[in-house]
Amino acid sequence: MGAYTVTGQRARQMRVVPAEVLKRLYMRSDGHGLVQTAAHLALLVLGGWAVLEARGTWWLVPALVVQGILINALFGAMHESVHYGSFKTRWMADLLAFFSGAAILNNAGFYRHYHMAHHRYTQDPARDPELVTSGTPRTWRQYLYRVSSIPFLMLRVRDIFLFPFGYRGNVDYIHPAAWPEVRRWGRWLLALYAVLLVGSLVLQTTVVLWVWFLPLLVGLPFLRLYLLCEHTLCPNSDDGFANTRTTLSNPVVRFLMWNLPYHAEHHLFPNIAFHNLPEAHRYLRPHLKYVAKGYIQVQGEIIASLGRRPA
């Protein structure tokens, strides 16, 4: 476990964006959220149709990969919604958080509190839940195990089948007052999966399997690779200009992930609405230590670091 450096610079760093600009960037929008959600939903319907049509042909593999990426990209919708940044209307954000979380095997009620702890203790090895539960891959074995999504699936089995009944496991990084919400959302999640399973059996259809579950599993490693790029190789410090990486990538990735690739901007100002993050980037770019052009570049840097002794 590495040392954690406290710089005390966060308040100064947050003054980089003028207060009058920040006030505007904080404004949520139901319109932007509806357009984003509708467009992603349309892509999912099209991707599901492509998978069904491709069965029995060699086109099935690329169709599953594309649909798997589209499904796992719903992480962006869930993430933005637990911040209440996807819509101005809070119940709409909660609705999107629940269903986008369900699509990627996440209890979004739990993720909300897990993620708030991650924001509060970013890159603190003792308190950041992302580091507590996963750590930073230092070897090829650790890297491949992480990308395989096996640890993710093990944790999601716990969330889905145990949290609804009051089991907390070894989770001590969220506030005790959060557990009623976690249990409530977990019960809704379990009920939704039960309806999908029973409905499929009664109707004797495998549509849910082909359109959702198989592509989800195929796409999981892509999301693990994406998430590894957010903080890996950044210092264990409260320095908001250095402890998080922004990866510019391309408009398609930024769209699918609700502008989450502007990740350092999001961490410095988590209340900025997703559609305003590109503007925030223009103010913060000169100050950020880690800004990558793309995810392949970052993965190359991570792979090159494997086996090296940590500094």
XYZ file of C-alpha atoms in Angstrom:
311
model
C 0.000 0.000 0.000
C 1.589 3.269 -1.107
C 1.860 6.474 0.848
C -0.763 9.183 0.369
C 0.313 12.822 -0.018
C -1.873 15.681 1.195
C -1.105 18.898 -0.666
C -3.967 21.046 0.609
C -4.270 22.622 -2.847
C -7.817 21.562 -3.721
C -9.514 24.860 -2.775
C -7.009 26.864 -4.818
C -7.356 24.530 -7.782
C -11.128 24.890 -7.825
C -10.790 28.652 -8.266
C -9.289 28.143 -11.729
C -12.802 28.211 -13.200
C -14.419 31.625 -12.551
C -17.381 31.511 -10.166
C -19.808 33.004 -12.688
C -18.813 30.394 -15.279
C -19.037 27.596 -12.738
C -22.570 28.597 -11.809
C -23.617 28.178 -15.431
C -21.769 24.892 -15.862
C -23.581 23.442 -12.847
C -26.972 23.851 -14.554
C -28.646 20.521 -15.342
C -30.872 19.993 -18.368
C -33.716 17.527 -18.938
C -33.431 18.241 -22.664
C -29.784 17.230 -22.939
C -30.445 14.146 -20.831
C -33.420 13.053 -22.930
C -31.544 13.452 -26.214
C -28.541 11.546 -24.870
C -30.699 8.754 -23.429
C -32.883 8.417 -26.521
C -29.860 8.258 -28.833
C -28.168 5.572 -26.725
C -31.407 3.594 -26.496
C -31.804 3.742 -30.273
C -28.280 2.369 -30.705
C -29.052 -0.459 -28.273
C -32.199 -1.399 -30.192
C -30.271 -1.349 -33.469
C -27.441 -3.376 -31.932
C -29.877 -5.931 -30.527
C -31.535 -6.279 -33.926
C -28.125 -6.816 -35.531
C -27.303 -9.620 -33.065
C -30.595 -11.399 -33.706
C -30.175 -11.109 -37.463
C -26.552 -12.300 -37.327
C -27.234 -15.586 -35.524
C -26.003 -18.494 -37.599
C -23.481 -16.348 -39.504
C -19.922 -15.184 -38.910
C -21.298 -11.650 -38.441
C -22.485 -12.732 -34.983
C -19.090 -12.121 -33.366
C -18.710 -8.458 -34.400
C -22.411 -7.882 -33.672
C -21.961 -9.212 -30.122
C -18.853 -7.080 -29.621
C -20.563 -3.890 -30.786
C -23.672 -4.568 -28.722
C -21.486 -5.466 -25.746
C -19.695 -2.122 -25.984
C -23.011 -0.264 -26.253
C -24.408 -2.064 -23.197
C -21.313 -1.569 -21.055
C -21.192 2.097 -22.077
C -24.348 2.473 -19.982
C -21.850 2.846 -17.145
C -21.641 6.471 -18.275
C -25.395 6.924 -17.890
C -25.413 5.282 -14.461
C -22.416 7.296 -13.304
C -23.882 10.619 -14.405
C -27.255 9.737 -12.905
C -25.956 8.877 -9.431
C -24.468 12.381 -9.495
C -27.903 13.694 -10.547
C -26.235 15.279 -13.555
C -28.100 13.418 -16.290
C -31.369 15.305 -15.776
C -32.562 18.379 -13.949
C -35.538 16.344 -12.676
C -34.231 14.057 -9.942
C -36.704 11.173 -10.380
C -35.667 10.943 -14.022
C -32.032 10.648 -12.954
C -32.957 7.946 -10.435
C -34.890 6.025 -13.085
C -31.982 6.120 -15.507
C -29.533 5.198 -12.737
C -31.578 2.129 -11.832
C -32.075 0.756 -15.344
C -28.620 1.599 -16.702
C -27.125 0.078 -13.559
C -29.284 -3.028 -13.951
C -28.088 -3.395 -17.547
C -24.474 -3.699 -16.348
C -25.209 -5.767 -13.188
C -24.878 -2.822 -10.825
C -27.004 -1.917 -7.825
C -26.951 1.814 -8.577
C -28.106 2.614 -5.041
C -24.916 1.005 -3.727
C -22.792 2.472 -6.500
C -23.944 5.983 -5.568
C -22.403 5.716 -2.094
C -19.385 3.705 -3.258
C -18.669 6.369 -5.844
C -19.096 9.279 -3.434
C -16.476 7.664 -1.205
C -14.216 7.360 -4.253
C -14.597 11.095 -4.896
C -13.967 11.974 -1.279
C -10.821 9.840 -0.978
C -9.520 9.690 -4.566
C -6.208 7.792 -4.790
C -5.978 7.248 -1.027
C -4.950 3.556 -0.842
C -6.508 3.168 2.603
C -9.868 4.829 1.902
C -10.590 5.035 -1.838
C -12.945 2.063 -2.426
C -11.650 1.620 -5.979
C -8.179 0.954 -4.566
C -9.466 -0.973 -1.554
C -11.464 -3.407 -3.695
C -9.251 -3.654 -6.778
C -5.857 -2.063 -6.226
C -3.468 -1.037 -8.991
C -2.241 -3.853 -11.270
C 1.528 -4.223 -10.877
C 2.077 -7.474 -12.784
C 0.773 -9.081 -15.964
C -1.159 -11.579 -13.858
C -2.918 -8.833 -11.910
C -3.604 -6.881 -15.097
C -5.107 -9.803 -17.011
C -7.140 -10.904 -13.999
C -8.585 -7.393 -13.692
C -9.372 -7.124 -17.409
C -10.944 -10.599 -17.422
C -13.795 -9.107 -15.339
C -13.761 -12.082 -12.945
C -13.291 -9.840 -9.860
C -16.088 -7.572 -11.115
C -18.494 -10.492 -11.524
C -17.653 -11.867 -8.076
C -18.472 -8.524 -6.461
C -21.688 -8.160 -8.461
C -22.896 -11.589 -7.291
C -22.499 -10.264 -3.753
C -24.372 -7.037 -4.569
C -27.239 -8.697 -6.411
C -27.936 -11.704 -4.215
C -26.798 -10.631 -0.745
C -27.289 -6.859 -0.365
C -31.105 -7.063 -0.750
C -31.249 -9.219 2.377
C -29.111 -7.010 4.598
C -25.756 -8.710 4.094
C -22.930 -6.145 4.014
C -19.876 -8.342 3.627
C -16.644 -6.500 4.402
C -17.909 -3.186 3.012
C -16.946 -0.460 5.477
C -16.372 2.438 3.086
C -19.958 3.713 2.873
C -21.946 5.393 5.643
C -24.205 3.102 7.731
C -27.148 5.382 6.890
C -26.781 4.395 3.222
C -27.688 0.737 3.703
C -31.501 1.093 3.638
C -31.206 2.622 0.151
C -28.797 -0.109 -0.916
C -31.210 -2.829 0.260
C -34.220 -1.139 -1.358
C -32.535 -0.706 -4.740
C -31.153 -4.244 -4.468
C -34.635 -5.692 -4.011
C -35.932 -3.795 -7.045
C -32.953 -5.062 -9.031
C -33.542 -8.663 -7.999
C -37.229 -8.314 -8.877
C -36.368 -6.971 -12.348
C -34.028 -9.879 -13.065
C -36.664 -12.332 -11.816
C -39.260 -10.822 -14.167
C -36.859 -11.096 -17.122
C -36.014 -14.715 -16.283
C -39.575 -15.861 -15.631
C -40.879 -13.948 -18.648
C -38.283 -15.586 -20.898
C -39.177 -19.057 -19.591
C -42.924 -18.510 -19.930
C -42.613 -17.085 -23.443
C -39.939 -19.650 -24.331
C -37.714 -16.971 -25.839
C -33.954 -16.434 -25.801
C -34.155 -12.802 -26.936
C -32.984 -11.426 -23.569
C -30.040 -13.823 -23.632
C -28.928 -12.785 -27.117
C -29.748 -9.073 -26.981
C -28.516 -8.351 -23.453
C -26.752 -10.995 -21.384
C -24.309 -12.529 -23.867
C -23.238 -9.137 -25.289
C -22.889 -7.817 -21.739
C -20.379 -10.560 -20.902
C -18.518 -10.081 -24.188
C -18.215 -6.338 -23.563
C -17.170 -6.426 -19.899
C -13.386 -6.469 -20.586
C -13.704 -3.326 -22.725
C -15.218 -1.443 -19.784
C -12.488 -2.755 -17.447
C -9.832 -1.461 -19.877
C -11.600 1.895 -20.051
C -11.896 2.282 -16.275
C -8.255 1.340 -15.715
C -7.269 4.491 -17.584
C -8.956 6.908 -15.179
C -6.420 6.845 -12.329
C -3.787 4.161 -12.960
C -0.213 5.549 -12.802
C -1.519 8.801 -11.282
C -0.008 9.705 -7.874
C -1.581 8.770 -4.551
C -2.335 12.374 -3.656
C -5.172 14.838 -3.125
C -3.747 16.943 -5.983
C -6.764 17.259 -8.277
C -4.580 18.356 -11.189
C -2.583 15.110 -11.030
C -4.512 12.268 -9.357
C -6.938 11.769 -12.270
C -6.376 11.392 -16.003
C -8.399 13.009 -18.781
C -8.370 10.959 -21.988
C -9.576 12.972 -24.973
C -10.264 9.985 -27.225
C -12.851 10.717 -29.949
C -16.429 12.065 -30.189
C -17.963 8.567 -30.321
C -16.396 7.475 -27.029
C -17.162 10.808 -25.383
C -20.791 10.538 -26.498
C -21.285 6.941 -25.352
C -19.687 7.675 -21.968
C -21.562 10.946 -21.295
C -18.313 12.968 -21.537
C -16.805 10.956 -18.694
C -13.433 10.855 -20.517
C -13.100 14.442 -19.236
C -12.399 12.713 -15.965
C -10.039 15.096 -14.212
C -12.549 17.885 -14.871
C -15.316 15.741 -13.404
C -13.293 14.910 -10.291
C -12.414 18.528 -9.635
C -16.014 19.652 -10.199
C -18.341 16.622 -9.814
C -21.426 18.853 -9.971
C -20.735 20.074 -13.502
C -23.407 18.650 -15.813
C -22.109 16.141 -18.360
C -22.879 18.340 -21.376
C -20.777 21.183 -19.912
C -17.604 19.184 -19.243
C -16.013 20.093 -22.615
C -16.212 23.772 -21.663
C -14.734 23.045 -18.246
C -11.854 21.300 -20.026
C -10.918 24.525 -21.812
C -10.350 26.247 -18.463
C -8.574 23.329 -16.795
C -6.463 21.891 -19.626
C -3.368 24.086 -18.975
C -3.253 22.885 -15.359
C -3.797 19.125 -15.781
C -0.766 16.844 -15.498
C -2.233 13.785 -17.221
C -4.096 14.392 -20.481
C -3.888 11.515 -22.961
C -4.891 11.529 -26.609
C -6.527 8.100 -26.494
C -7.111 4.920 -24.533
C -4.668 2.838 -26.567
C -1.926 5.269 -25.538
C -2.833 4.940 -21.864
C -3.032 1.143 -22.043
C 0.422 1.148 -23.605
C 1.754 3.145 -20.653
C 0.058 0.820 -18.158
C 1.399 -2.300 -19.872
C 4.895 -0.801 -19.990
C 4.728 -0.261 -16.224
C 3.907 -3.889 -15.402
C 6.634 -5.598 -13.460
C 8.396 -2.336 -12.591
C 8.871 -1.464 -8.961
C 6.492 1.327 -7.832
C 8.237 4.655 -7.334
